[in-house]
Coordinates of C-alpha atoms and ligand atoms in Angstrom, one line a residue:
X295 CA 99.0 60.8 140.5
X296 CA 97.0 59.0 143.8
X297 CA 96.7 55.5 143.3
X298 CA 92.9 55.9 143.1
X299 CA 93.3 58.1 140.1
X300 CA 95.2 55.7 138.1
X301 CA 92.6 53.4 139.3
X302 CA 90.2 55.6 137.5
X303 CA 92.0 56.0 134.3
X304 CA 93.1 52.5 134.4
X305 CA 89.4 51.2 134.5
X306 CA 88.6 53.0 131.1
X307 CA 89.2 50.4 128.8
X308 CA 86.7 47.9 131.0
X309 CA 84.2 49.9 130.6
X310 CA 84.3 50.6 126.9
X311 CA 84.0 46.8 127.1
X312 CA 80.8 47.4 129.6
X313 CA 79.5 49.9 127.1
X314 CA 79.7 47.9 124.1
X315 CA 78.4 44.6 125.8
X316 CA 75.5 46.8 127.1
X317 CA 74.8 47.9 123.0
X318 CA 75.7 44.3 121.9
X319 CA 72.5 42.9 124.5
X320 CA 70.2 45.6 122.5
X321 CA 71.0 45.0 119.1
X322 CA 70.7 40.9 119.6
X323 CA 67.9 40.5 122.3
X324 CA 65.4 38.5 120.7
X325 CA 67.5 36.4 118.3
X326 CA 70.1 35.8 121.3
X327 CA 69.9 32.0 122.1
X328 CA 72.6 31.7 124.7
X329 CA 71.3 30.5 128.0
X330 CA 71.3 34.1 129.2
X331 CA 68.5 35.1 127.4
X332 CA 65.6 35.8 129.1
X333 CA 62.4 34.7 128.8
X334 CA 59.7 37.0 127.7
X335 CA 55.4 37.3 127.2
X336 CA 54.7 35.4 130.7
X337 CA 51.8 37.2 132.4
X338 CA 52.3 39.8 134.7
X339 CA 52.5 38.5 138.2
X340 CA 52.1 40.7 141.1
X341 CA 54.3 40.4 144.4
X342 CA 52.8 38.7 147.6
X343 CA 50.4 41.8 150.2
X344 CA 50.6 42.2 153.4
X345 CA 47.5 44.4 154.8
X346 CA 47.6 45.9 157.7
X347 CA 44.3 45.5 159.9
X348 CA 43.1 47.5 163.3
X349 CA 46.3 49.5 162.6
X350 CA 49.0 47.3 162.7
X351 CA 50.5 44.8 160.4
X352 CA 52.8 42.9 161.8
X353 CA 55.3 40.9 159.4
X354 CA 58.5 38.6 159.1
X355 CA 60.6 39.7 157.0
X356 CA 63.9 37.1 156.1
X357 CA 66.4 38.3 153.6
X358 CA 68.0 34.9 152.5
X359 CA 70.0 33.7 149.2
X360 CA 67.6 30.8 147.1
X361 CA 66.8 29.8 143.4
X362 CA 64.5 32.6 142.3
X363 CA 62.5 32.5 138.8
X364 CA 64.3 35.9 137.4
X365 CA 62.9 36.3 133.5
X366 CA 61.8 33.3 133.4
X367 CA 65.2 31.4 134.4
X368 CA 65.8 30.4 137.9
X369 CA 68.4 32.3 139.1
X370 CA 70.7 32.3 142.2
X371 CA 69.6 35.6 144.0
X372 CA 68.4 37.0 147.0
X373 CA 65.1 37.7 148.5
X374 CA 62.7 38.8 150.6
X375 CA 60.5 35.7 152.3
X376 CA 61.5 33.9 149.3
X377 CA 60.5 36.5 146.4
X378 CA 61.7 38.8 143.9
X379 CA 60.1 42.0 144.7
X380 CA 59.4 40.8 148.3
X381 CA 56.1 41.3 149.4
X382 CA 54.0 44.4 149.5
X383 CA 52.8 45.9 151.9
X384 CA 49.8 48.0 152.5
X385 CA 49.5 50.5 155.5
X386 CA 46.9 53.3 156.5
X387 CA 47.8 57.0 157.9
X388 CA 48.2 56.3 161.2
X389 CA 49.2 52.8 161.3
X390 CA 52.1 50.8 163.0
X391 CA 54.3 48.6 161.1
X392 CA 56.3 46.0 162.9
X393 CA 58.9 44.2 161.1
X394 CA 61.2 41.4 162.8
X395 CA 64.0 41.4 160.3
X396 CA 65.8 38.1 159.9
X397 CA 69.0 37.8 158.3
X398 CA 70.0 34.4 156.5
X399 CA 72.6 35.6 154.6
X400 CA 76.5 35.3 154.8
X401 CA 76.7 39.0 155.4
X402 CA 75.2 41.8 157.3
X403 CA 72.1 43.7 156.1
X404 CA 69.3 46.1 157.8
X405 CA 66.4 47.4 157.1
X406 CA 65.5 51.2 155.3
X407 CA 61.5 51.9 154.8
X408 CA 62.4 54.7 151.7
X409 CA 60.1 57.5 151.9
X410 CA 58.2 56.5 154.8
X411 CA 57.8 60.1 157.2
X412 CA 58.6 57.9 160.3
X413 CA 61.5 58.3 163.0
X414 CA 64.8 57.5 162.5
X415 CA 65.8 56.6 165.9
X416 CA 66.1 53.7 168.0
X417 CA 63.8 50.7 166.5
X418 CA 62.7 53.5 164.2
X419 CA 63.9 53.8 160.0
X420 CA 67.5 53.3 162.1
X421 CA 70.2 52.9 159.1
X422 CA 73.3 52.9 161.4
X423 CA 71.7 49.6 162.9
X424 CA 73.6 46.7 161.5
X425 CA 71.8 43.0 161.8
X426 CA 74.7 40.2 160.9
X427 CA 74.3 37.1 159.7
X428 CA 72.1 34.9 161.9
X429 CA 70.3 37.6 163.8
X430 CA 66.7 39.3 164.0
X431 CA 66.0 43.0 164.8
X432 CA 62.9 43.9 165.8
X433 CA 61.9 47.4 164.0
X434 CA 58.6 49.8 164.5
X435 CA 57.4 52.3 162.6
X436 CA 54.6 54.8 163.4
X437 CA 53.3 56.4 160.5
X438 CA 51.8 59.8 161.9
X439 CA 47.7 60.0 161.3
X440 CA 48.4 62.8 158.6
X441 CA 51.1 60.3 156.7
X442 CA 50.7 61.4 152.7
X443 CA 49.3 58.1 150.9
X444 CA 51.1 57.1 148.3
X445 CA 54.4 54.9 147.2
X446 CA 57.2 53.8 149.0
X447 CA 60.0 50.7 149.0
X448 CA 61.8 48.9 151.3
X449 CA 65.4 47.8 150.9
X450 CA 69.0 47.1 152.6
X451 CA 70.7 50.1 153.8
X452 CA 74.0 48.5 155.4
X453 CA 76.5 51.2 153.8
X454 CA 79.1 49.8 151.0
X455 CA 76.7 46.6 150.2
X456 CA 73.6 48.2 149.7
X457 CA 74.1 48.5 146.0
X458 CA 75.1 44.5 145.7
X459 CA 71.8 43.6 147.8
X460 CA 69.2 45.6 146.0
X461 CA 71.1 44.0 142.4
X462 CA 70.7 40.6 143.7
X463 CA 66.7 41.3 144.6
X464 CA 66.6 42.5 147.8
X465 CA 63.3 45.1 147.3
X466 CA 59.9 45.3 147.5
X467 CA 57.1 48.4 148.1
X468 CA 55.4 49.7 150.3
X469 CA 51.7 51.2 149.5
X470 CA 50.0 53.8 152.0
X471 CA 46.2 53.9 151.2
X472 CA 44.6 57.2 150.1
X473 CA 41.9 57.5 153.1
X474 CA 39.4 58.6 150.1
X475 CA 39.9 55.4 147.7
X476 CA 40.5 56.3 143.9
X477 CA 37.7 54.5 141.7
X478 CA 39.8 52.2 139.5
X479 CA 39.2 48.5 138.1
X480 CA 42.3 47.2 138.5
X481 CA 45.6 48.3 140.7
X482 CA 49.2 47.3 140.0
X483 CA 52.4 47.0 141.4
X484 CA 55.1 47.9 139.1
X485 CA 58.6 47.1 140.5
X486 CA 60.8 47.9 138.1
X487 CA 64.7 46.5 138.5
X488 CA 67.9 45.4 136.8
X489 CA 70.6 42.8 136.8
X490 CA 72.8 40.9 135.3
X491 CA 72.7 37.1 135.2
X492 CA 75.8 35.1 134.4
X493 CA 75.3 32.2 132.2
X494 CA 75.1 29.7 135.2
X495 CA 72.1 32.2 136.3
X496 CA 74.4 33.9 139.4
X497 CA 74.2 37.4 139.9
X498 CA 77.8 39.1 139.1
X499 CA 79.7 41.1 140.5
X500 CA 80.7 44.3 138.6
X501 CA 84.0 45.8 138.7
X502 CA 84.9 49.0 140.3
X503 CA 84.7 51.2 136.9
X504 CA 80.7 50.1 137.1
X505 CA 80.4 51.2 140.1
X506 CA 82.0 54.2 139.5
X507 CA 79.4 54.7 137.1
X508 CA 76.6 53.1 138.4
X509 CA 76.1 49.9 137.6
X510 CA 73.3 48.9 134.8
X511 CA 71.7 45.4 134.4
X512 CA 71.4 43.9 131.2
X513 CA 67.9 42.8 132.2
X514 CA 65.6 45.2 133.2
X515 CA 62.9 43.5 135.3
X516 CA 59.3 44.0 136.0
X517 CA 58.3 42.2 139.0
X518 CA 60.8 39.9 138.4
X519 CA 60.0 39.6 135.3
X520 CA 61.3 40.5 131.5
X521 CA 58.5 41.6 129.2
X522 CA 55.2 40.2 130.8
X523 CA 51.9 40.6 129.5
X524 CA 48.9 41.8 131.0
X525 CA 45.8 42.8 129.6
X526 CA 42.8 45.1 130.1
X527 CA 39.0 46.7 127.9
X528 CA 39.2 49.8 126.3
X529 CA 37.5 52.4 128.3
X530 CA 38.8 51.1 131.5
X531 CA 40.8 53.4 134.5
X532 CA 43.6 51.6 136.4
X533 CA 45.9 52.6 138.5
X534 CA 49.8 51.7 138.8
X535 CA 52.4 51.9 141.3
X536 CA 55.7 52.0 139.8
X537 CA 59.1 51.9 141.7
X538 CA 62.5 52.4 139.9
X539 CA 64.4 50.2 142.8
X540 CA 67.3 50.1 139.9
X541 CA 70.7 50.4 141.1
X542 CA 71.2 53.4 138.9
X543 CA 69.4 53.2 135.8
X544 CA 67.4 55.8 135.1
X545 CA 64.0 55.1 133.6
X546 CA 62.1 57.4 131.4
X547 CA 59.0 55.6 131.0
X548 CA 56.2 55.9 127.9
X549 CA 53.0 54.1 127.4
X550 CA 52.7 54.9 123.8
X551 CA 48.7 54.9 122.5
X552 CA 47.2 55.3 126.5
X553 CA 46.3 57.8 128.5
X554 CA 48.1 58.3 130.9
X555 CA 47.5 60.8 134.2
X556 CA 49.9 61.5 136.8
X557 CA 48.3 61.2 140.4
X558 CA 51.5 61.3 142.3
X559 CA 55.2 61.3 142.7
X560 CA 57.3 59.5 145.5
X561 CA 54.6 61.0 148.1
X562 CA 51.0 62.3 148.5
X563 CA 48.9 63.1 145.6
X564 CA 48.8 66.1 143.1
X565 CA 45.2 67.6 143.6
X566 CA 44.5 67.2 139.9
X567 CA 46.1 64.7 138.0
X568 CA 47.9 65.6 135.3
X569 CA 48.5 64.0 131.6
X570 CA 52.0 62.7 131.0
X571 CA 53.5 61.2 127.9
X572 CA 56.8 60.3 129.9
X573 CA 57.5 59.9 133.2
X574 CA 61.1 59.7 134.6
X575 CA 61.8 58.3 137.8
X576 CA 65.7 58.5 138.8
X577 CA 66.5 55.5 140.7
X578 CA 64.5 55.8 144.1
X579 CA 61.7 57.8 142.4
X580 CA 58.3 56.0 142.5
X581 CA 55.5 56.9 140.3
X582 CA 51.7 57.1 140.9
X583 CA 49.9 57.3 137.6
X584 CA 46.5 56.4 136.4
X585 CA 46.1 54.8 133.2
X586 CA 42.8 55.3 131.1
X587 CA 42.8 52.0 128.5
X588 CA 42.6 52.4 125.0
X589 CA 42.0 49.1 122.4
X590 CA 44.8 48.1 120.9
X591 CA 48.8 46.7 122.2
X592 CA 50.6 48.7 123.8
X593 CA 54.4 48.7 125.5
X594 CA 55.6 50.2 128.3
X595 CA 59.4 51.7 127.1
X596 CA 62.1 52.8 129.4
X597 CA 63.3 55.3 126.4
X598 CA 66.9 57.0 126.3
X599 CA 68.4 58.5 129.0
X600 CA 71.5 60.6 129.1
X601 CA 72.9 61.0 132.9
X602 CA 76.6 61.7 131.6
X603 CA 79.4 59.9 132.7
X604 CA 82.8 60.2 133.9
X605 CA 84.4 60.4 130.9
X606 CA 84.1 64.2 130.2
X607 CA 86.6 65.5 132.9
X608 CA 89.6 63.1 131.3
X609 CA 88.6 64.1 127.3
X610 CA 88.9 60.4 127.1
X611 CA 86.9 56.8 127.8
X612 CA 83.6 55.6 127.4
X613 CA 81.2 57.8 125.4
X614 CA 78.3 59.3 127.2
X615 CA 76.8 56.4 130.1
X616 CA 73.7 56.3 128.7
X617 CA 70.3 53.8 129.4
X618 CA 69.0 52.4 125.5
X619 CA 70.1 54.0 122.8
X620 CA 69.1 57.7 121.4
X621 CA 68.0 56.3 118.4
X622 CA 66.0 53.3 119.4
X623 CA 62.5 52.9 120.7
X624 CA 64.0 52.4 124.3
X625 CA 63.8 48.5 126.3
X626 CA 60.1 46.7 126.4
X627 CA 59.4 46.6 130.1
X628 CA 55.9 45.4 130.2
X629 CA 53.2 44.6 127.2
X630 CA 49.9 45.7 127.4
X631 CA 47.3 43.9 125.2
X632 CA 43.8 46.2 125.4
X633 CA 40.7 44.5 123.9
X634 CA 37.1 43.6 123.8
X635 CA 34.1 45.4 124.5
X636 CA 34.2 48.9 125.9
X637 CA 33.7 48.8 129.7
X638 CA 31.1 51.4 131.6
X639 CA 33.2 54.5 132.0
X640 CA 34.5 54.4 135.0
X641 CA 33.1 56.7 138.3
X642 CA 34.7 60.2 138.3
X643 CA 37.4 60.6 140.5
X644 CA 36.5 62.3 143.7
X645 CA 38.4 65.8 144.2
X646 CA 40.8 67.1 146.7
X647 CA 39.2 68.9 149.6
X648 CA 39.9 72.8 148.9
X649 CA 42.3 74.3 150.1
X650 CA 41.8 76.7 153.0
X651 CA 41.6 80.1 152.0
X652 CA 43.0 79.8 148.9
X653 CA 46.5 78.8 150.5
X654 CA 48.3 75.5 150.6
X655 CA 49.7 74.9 153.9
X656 CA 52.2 72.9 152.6
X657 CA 53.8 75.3 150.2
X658 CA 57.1 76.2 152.0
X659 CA 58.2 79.3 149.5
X660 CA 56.7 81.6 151.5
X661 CA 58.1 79.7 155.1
X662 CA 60.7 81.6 157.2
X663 CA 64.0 79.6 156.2
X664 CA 66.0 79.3 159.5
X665 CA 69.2 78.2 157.0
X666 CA 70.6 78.2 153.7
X667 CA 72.9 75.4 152.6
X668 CA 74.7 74.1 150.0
X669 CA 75.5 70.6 149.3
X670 CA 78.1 70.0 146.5
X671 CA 77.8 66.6 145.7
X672 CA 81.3 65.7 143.5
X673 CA 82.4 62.3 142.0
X674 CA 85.4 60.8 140.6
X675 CA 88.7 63.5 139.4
X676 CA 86.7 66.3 138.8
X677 CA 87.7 68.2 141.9
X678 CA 91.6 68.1 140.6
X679 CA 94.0 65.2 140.8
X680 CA 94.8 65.8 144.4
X681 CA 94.1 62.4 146.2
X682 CA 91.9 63.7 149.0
X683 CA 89.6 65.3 146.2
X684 CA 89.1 62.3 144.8
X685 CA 85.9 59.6 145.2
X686 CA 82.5 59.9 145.7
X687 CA 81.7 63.3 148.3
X688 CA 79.0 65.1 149.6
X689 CA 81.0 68.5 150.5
X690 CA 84.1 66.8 150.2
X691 CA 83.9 64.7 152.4
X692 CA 83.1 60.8 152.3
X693 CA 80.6 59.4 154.4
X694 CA 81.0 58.2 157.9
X695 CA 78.8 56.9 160.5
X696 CA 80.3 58.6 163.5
X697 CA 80.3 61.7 161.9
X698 CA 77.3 64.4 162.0
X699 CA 77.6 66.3 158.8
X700 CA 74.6 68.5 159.4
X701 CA 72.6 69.4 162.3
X702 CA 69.1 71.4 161.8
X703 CA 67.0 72.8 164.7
X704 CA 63.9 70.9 165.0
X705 CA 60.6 72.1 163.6
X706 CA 62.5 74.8 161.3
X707 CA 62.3 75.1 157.6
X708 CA 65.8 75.4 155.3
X709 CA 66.9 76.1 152.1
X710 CA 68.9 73.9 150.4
X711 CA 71.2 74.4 147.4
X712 CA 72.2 71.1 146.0
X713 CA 74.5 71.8 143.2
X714 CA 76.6 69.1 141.3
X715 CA 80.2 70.3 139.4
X716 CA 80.8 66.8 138.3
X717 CA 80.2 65.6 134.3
X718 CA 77.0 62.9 135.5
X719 CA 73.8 63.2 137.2
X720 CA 73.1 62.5 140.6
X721 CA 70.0 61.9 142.2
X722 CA 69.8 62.9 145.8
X723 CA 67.7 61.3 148.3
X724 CA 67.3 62.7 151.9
X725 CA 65.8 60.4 154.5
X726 CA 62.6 61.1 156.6
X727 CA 61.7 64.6 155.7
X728 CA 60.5 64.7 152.1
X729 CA 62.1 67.6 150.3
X730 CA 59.7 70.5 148.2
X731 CA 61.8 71.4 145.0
X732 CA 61.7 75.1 144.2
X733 CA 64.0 75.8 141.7
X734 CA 65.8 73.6 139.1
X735 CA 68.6 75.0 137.1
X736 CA 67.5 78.5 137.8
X737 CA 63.7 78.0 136.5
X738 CA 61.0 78.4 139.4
X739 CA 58.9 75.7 139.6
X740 CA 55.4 76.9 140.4
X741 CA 53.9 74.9 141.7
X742 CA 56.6 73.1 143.8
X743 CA 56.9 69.7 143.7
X744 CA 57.6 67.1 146.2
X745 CA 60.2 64.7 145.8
X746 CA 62.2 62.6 148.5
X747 CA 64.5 61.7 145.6
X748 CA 65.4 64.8 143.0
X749 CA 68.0 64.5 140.5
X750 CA 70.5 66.9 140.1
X751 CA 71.8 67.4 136.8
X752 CA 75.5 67.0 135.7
X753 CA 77.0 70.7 135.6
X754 CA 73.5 71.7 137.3
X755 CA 72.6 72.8 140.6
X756 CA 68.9 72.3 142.7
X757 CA 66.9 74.2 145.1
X758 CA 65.0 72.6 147.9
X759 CA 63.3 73.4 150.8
X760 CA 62.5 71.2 153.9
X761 CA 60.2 71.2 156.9
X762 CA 62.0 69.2 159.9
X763 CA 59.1 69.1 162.1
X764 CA 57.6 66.1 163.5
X765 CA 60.9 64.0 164.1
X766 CA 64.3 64.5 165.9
X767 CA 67.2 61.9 165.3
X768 CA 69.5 61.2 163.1
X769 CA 69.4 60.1 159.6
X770 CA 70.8 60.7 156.1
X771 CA 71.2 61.8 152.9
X772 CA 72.8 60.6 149.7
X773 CA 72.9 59.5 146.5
X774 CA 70.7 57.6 145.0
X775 CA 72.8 55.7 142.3
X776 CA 73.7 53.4 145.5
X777 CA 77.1 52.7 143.8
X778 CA 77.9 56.2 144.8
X779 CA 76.8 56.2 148.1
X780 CA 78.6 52.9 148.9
X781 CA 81.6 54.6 147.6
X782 CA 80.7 57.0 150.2
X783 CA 78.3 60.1 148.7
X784 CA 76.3 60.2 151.5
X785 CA 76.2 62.8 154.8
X786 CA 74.6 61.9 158.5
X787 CA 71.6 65.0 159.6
X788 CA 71.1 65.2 162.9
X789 CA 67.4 67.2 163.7
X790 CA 67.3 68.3 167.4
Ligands
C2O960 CU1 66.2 54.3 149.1 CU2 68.8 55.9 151.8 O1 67.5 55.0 150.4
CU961 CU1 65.5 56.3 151.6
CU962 CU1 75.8 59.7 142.3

């Protein structure tokens, strides 16, 4: 047996202990008066925005260590400009966005603008660039004039400490403006994150089993915070931007007694909105989603998830990892109180130009594929007991920079078959070029749906397909649980 494999069974006990602890923080939560408890029923604050204005917005942008407020505590964290989300930031199609990225911590960082269809080279959304303690890199993205509006984050990228940044608070979005506006009375930024707080208020550090398995907070955090409040009248239409920038955790989100209607996910807008009672967003995933208030209190719930574990392959360990319980009403992420006097309805929402000829442009199924792939993405023992299978892999093969994993001919369309032969989920992101999911499981979606995070099921397999025009360069793809791809799930693309 490797020495990482006894690593693996060796960790087991630990995390039944992570398991339990994580049951033990649900069961006691309210009554819980240790000086780890957070602080719930603030109001709902929103991050700091940055708009940009004659096309640019130009910003500073210092990750540094600090006292943050974290659920009401001041915690020892890290941040963006001093915050917890850092500040939004609002662009236009067309726009450029100049960061100068400063770095006051003890270790190096960099800079990844998730979702954004910009380059990846040079000054670009550049993740091989490394900015160490003490220094500044200037970046510059150009969105293109046809960029789709919608949601997007910025975060660390600095491969095998991204997950330990974004845990310690190093996030916050990134909104692109719908050149039409969408009539609503009120918009919100919903980033939604976890931690864990020791009882001094330092962020820990999780052993290697959590990583293994994705590491989940005990606190899951809204803006920072643990349960705020906000309130709204019946009748009213607002819209939300929600962000799952959590490490791993999955969040399968329900607004029980509103109406809720889906405008968009990770990128560009659905042409009709659609009503949803739950919304999961794998970490990465962002959510666009108009909510239509109705009188009375209602809480936003990240209900059960099951993503598997790592448990199945050794018939041993840790039952299923799993976010709430199955049988419970799922974590309070945000409380919304609705009432008063019915407001005047609110104006109709203006429709979708039609499409030309009855055709979407977009819609690669019926594109000539230049390639077919397949991406295996395979974690812990599950390949066999023989060392080199073992770890976190994309094709077998760990990530390294210096290494190009893929290369696609610019401006051609591919098919890509992610499949995944290991016992948990894994959600798999691919940089720059967002990624039209076609088939899932063997059902065909119709119609598609664009994703630049899709999660592929434990035991399942994904099809995608992708149009690399626009930008050359190289970039990446990996997993999204960024425990995995700091173990090293993650591949380089070169387009040229
Ligand atoms: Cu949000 Cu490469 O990541
Ligand atoms: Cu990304
Ligand atoms: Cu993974």
């Amino acid at each position: 047996m490797s020495r990482r494999s006894a690593l693996l069974l060796g960790g087991l006990g630990a995390a039944g202990t992570v398991a339990g602890g994580a049951g033990l923080w649900w069961t006691l939560d309210s009554r819980s008066s240790s000086r780890s408890a957070p602080v719930t029923g603030a109001d709902l604050s929103q991050p700091s925005e940055l708009r940009s204005t004659g096309g640019r917005l130009e910003v500073r942008l210092e990750a540094g260590a600090g006292q943050f407020p974290l659920a009401g505590r001041q915690a020892q964290a890290l941040g963006y400009n001093g915050g917890i989300p850092g500040p939004t930031l609002r662009l236009l199609p067309g726009d450029v966005l100049n960061v100068r990225l400063a770095n006051s911590l003890d270790q190096p960082t960099n800079l990844h603008v998730h979702g954004l269809h910009v380059s990846p080279e040079g000054s670009g959304d550049n993740v091989f660039v490394v900015v160490n303690p003490g220094a500044v890199h200037d970046y510059e993205y150009r969105l293109p004039a046809d960029h789709p509006p919608g949601v997007y984050w910025y975060h660390p990228h600095h491969h095998g400490m991204v997950a330990d940044q974004i845990f310690a608070g190093l996030f916050g979005a990134i909104i692109v403006e719908d050149p039409d506006p969408v009539p609503v009375s009120t918009e919100r930024v919903l980033v939604i994150s976890d931690t864990t707080l020791d009882g001094g208020g330092n962020v820990v550090r999780v052993s290697q089993m959590e990583r293994m398995l994705g590491r989940e907070g005990e606190l899951i955090l809204v803006n920072g915070q643990s349960n705020p409040e906000f309130t709204a009248m019946p009748g009213q239409r607002e819209r939300w931007r929600l962000i799952n920038a959590c490490v791993a955790r999955y969040l399968a989100l329900r607004l029980d007694g509103q109406q809720l209607q889906l405008l968009g996910m990770d990128s560009g807008r659905f042409r009709t909105p659609s009503p949803v009672e739950e919304l999961l967003l794998a970490p990465g995933n962002r959510a666009d989603v108009l909510v239509t208030t109705a009188a009375g209190n209602s809480i936003l719930r990240a209900a059960y998830y099951d993503r598997g574990s790592m448990a199945g392959m050794m018939g041993q360990g840790p039952g299923p990892r799993r976010t709430g319980q199955p049988d419970a009403a799922g974590a309070a992420l945000a409380t919304l109180r609705v009432a008063g006097s019915t407001a005047a309805s609110p104006a109709p929402l203006s429709p979708l130009p039609p499409l030309p000829a009855g055709r979407d442009p977009d819609d690669l199924r019926t594109a000539a594929v230049a390639a077919h792939r397949q991406l295996t993405l395979s974690s812990g023992a599950g390949m066999g007991m023989g060392g080199a299978m073992m770890g976190f892999t994309i094709n077998g093969r760990e990530f390294s920079a210096a290494r190009t994993d893929t290369t696609v001919a610019a401006g051609s369309v591919e098919e890509w078959t992610l499949t995944n032969p290991s016992p948990m989920d894994h959600p798999f992101h691919l940089h720059v070029w967002p990624m039209q999911v076609i088939e899932e499981g063997g059902r065909v979606l119709d119609p598609p749906e664009w994703r630049d995070v899709v999660n592929v099921p434990a035991q399942g397999r994904v099809k995608v397909r992708v149009a690399f025009k626009d930008f050359a360069g190289r970039a990446v793809y990996h997993c999204h649980i960024l425990d995995h791809e700091d173990l090293g799930m993650m591949g380089v693309i070169e387009v040229r």
